[in-house]
XYZ file of C-alpha atoms in Angstrom:
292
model
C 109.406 139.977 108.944
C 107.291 142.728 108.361
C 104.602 142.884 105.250
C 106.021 144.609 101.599
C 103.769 147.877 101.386
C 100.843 147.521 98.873
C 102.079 149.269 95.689
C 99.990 152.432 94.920
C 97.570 152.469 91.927
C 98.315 156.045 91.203
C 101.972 155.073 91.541
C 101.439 152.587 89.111
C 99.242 154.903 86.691
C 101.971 157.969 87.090
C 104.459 155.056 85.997
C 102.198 153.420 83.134
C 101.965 157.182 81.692
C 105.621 157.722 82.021
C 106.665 154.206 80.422
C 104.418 154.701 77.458
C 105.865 158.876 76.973
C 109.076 158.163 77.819
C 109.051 161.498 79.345
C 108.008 162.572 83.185
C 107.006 165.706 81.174
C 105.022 163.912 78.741
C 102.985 161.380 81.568
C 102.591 165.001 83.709
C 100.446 166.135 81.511
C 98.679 163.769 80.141
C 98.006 162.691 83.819
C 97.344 166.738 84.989
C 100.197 166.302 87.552
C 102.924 168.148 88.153
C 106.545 166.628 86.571
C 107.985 166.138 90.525
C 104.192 164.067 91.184
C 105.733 161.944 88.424
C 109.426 161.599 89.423
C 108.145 161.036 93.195
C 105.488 158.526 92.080
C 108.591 156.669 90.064
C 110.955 156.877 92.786
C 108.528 155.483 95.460
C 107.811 152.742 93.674
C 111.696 152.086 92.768
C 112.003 152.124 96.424
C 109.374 149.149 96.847
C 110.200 147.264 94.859
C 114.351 147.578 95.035
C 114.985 147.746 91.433
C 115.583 150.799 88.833
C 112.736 151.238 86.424
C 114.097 154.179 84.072
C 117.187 155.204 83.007
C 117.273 158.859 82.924
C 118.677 160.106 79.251
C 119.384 163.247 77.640
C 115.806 162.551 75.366
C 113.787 161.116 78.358
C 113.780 158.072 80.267
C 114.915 154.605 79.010
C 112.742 151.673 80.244
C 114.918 149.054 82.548
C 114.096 145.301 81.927
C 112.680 145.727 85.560
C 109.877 148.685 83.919
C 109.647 146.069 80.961
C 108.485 143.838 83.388
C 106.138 145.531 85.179
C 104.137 147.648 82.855
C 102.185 144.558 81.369
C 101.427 143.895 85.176
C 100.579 147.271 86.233
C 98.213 147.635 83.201
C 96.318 144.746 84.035
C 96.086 146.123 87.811
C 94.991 149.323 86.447
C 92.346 147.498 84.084
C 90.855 145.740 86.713
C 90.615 148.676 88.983
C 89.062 150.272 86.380
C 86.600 147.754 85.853
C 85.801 147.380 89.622
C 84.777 151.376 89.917
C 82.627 151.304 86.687
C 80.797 148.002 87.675
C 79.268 149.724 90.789
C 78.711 153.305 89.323
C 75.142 153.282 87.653
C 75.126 153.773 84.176
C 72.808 156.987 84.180
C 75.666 158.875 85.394
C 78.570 158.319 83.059
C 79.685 160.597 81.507
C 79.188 159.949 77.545
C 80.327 161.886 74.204
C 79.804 161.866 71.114
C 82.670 162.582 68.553
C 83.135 162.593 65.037
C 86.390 161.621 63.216
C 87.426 162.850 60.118
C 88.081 160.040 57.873
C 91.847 161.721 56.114
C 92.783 161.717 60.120
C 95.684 159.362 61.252
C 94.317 156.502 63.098
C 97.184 156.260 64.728
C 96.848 159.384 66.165
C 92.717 159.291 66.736
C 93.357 156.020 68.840
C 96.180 157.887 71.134
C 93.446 161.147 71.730
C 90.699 158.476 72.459
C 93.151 156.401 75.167
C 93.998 159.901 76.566
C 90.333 160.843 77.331
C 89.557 157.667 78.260
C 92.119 157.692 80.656
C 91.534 161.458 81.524
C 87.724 161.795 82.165
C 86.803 158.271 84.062
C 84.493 155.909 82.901
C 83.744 158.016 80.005
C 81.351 155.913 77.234
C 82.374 157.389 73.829
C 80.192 157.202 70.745
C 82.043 157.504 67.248
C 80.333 158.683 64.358
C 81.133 158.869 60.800
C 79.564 161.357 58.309
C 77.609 159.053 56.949
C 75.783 158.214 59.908
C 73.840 161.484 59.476
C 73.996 163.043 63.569
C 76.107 165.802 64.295
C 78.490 164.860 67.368
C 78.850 166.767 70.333
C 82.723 167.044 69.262
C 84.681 166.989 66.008
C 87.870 165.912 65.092
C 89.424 166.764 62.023
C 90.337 169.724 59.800
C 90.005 173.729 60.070
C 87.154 174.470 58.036
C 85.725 170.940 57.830
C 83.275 170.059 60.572
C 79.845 169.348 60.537
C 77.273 172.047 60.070
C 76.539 173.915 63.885
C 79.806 173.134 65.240
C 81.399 176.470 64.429
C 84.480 176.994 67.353
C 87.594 175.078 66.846
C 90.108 174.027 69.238
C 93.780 173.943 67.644
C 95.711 170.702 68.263
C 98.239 170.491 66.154
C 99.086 171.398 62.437
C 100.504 168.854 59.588
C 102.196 169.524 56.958
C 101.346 167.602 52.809
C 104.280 165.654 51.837
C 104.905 163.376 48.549
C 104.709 159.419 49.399
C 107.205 157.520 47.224
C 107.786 153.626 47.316
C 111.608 153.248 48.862
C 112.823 151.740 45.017
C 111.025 154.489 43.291
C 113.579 156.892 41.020
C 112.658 159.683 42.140
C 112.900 158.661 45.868
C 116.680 159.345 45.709
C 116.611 162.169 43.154
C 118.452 165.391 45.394
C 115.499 167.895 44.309
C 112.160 167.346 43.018
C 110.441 169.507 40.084
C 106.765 169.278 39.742
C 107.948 168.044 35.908
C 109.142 165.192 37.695
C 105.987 163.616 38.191
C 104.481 163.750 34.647
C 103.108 160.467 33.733
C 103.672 159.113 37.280
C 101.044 156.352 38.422
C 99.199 158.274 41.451
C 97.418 156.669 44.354
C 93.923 158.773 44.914
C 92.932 159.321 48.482
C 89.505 159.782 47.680
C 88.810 160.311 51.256
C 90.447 163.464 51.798
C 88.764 167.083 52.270
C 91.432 168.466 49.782
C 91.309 165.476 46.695
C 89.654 167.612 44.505
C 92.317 170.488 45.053
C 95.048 168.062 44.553
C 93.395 166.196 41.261
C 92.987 170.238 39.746
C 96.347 170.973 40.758
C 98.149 168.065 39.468
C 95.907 167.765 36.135
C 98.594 169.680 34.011
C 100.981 166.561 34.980
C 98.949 163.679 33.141
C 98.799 161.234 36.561
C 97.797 157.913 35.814
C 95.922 157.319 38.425
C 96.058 153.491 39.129
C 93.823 152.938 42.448
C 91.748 155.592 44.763
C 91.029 154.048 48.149
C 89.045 155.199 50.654
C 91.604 155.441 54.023
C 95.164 156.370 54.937
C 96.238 152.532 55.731
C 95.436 151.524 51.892
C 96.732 154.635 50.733
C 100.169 153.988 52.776
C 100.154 150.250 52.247
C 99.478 150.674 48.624
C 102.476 153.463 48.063
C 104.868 151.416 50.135
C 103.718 148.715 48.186
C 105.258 150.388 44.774
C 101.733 150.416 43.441
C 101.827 154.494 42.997
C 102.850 158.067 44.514
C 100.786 159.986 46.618
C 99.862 163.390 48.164
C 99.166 163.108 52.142
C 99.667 164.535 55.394
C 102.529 163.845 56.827
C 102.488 160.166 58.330
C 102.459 160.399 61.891
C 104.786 157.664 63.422
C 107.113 155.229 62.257
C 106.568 155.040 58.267
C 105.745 151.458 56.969
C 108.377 150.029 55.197
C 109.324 150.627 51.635
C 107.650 154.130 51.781
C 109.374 157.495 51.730
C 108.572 160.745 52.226
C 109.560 164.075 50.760
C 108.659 167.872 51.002
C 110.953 169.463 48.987
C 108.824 169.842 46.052
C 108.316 173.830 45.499
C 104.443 172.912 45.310
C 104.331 171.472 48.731
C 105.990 174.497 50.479
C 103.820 176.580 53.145
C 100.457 173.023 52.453
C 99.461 172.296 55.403
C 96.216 171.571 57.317
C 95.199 172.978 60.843
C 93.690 169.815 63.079
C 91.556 170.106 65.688
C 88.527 169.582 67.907
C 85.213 171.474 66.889
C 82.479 172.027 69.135
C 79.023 174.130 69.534
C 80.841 176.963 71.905
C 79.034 175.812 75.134
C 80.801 176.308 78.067
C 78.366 173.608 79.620
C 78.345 169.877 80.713
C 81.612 167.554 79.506
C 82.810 170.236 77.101
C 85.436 172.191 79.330
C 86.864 169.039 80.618
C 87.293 167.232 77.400
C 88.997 170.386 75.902
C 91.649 170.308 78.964
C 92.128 166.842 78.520
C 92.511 167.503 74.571
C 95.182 170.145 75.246
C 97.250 168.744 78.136
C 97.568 165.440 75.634
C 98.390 167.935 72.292
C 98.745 165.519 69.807
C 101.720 164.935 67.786
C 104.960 166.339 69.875
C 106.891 167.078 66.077
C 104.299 169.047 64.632
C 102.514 170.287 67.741
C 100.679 173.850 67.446
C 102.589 176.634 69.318
């Protein structure tokens, strides 16, 4: 009987990519393949291993219990090749970046960019840093009109748009429209954090909040509103909503707020720049609000 063929690691990273989009589109680019690199990549490895890993569906592919089973495994392949290549490369030549996040960002969202340049620009060491910490990064992720001092060009991602974050029992979460004089009196939750608080506190001033906590970062603002604690002003949450919060933009003074997020950078068409900007783009952050 003749050997089973050693299963391909870019197979297995093509397949990874597509089990975690749930779209050949999606893994393309995020991998810089073409879609048929992906569909080829899947159907080779169907073909080794005799069983169906996606089920292809009118929104994108539908994991089998065969792909359910696999991913963990091909993960920890993937890991450990990883891991092998970066053991023997010296450490003066990896590549390394600094980045700033903006602290009003969804971490949700700031962990999926990191994975994807991670995974896009190999054995890349990253080195966060907050505003606090008093260095200007190399790149900056957050807001139009935001960054740090010297970082002037600005990279469009994607754009969100400010909603009003009820708790699921609240009133006014099931009231058909929304007036502004709907939300006199109402207990508010302060994200402090944000680059806009202090346009939010002027503009809502003339509705008496009570403002009954001001935290410091999206989770306790979230937690805290879904917690019936307060409303809140905020980006729109990115990903499924926690429970016992809901959102709502049909207020007439949340039409046309939004915020522009991107990367900002010094302009230099030098060193890691280009290639973290192409990784940056192919991944294009949030596919529902996505910049055109």
């Amino acid at each position: 009987m003749s050997p089973s063929p050693a299963l391909n690691l870019r197979n297995l990273r093509y397949f990874a990519a597509a089990y975690e989009a749930r779209s050949a589109l999606a893994a393309a680019r995020r991998c810089h393949v073409s879609q048929p690199a992906i569909s080829a990549a899947i159907a080779q490895l169907e073909a080794e291993l005799g069983q169906r890993l996606f089920v292809r569906q009118q929104r994108g592919l539908a994991p089998t219990p065969a792909a359910q089973r696999l991913y963990p495994m091909a993960q920890r392949l993937l890991a450990d090749a990883q891991a092998i290549a970066a053991a023997f490369r010296p450490a003066e030549t990896r590549p390394r970046l600094s980045l700033g996040l903006q602290a009003s960002l969804s971490p949700a969202l700031c962990g999926q960019l990191l994975a994807a340049l991670r995974e896009g620009i190999a054995h890349l060491e990253l080195r966060l840093l907050a505003p606090e910490d008093g260095d200007t990064p190399e790149v900056w992720l957050g807001a139009r009109g935001c960054a740090p001092a010297g970082l002037g060009a600005f990279e469009l991602l994607w754009q969100e748009d400010y909603v009003l974050l009820l708790p699921a029992d609240h009133p006014l979460a099931r009231q058909p429209r929304l007036q502004p004089s709907d939300l006199v009196g109402q207990p508010f939750v302060e994200r402090c954090h944000c680059e806009r608080a202090a346009d939010w506190r002027e503009a809502l001033a003339a509705l008496r909040p009570r403002v009954c906590a001001q935290v410091h970062s999206e989770e306790w603002a979230l937690a805290l509103v879904a917690a019936g604690v307060g409303l809140s002003i905020a980006p729109r949450p990115q990903g499924p909503l926690p429970p016992g919060l809901v959102v709502r933009q049909d207020m007439a003074a949340l039409q046309g707020q939004r915020r522009e997020i991107g990367l900002a950078h010094a302009g230099s068409a030098e060193g890691l720049l280009p290639r973290v900007l192409e990784v940056a783009r192919a991944w294009g952050g949030p596919a529902l609000s996505r910049a055109a």
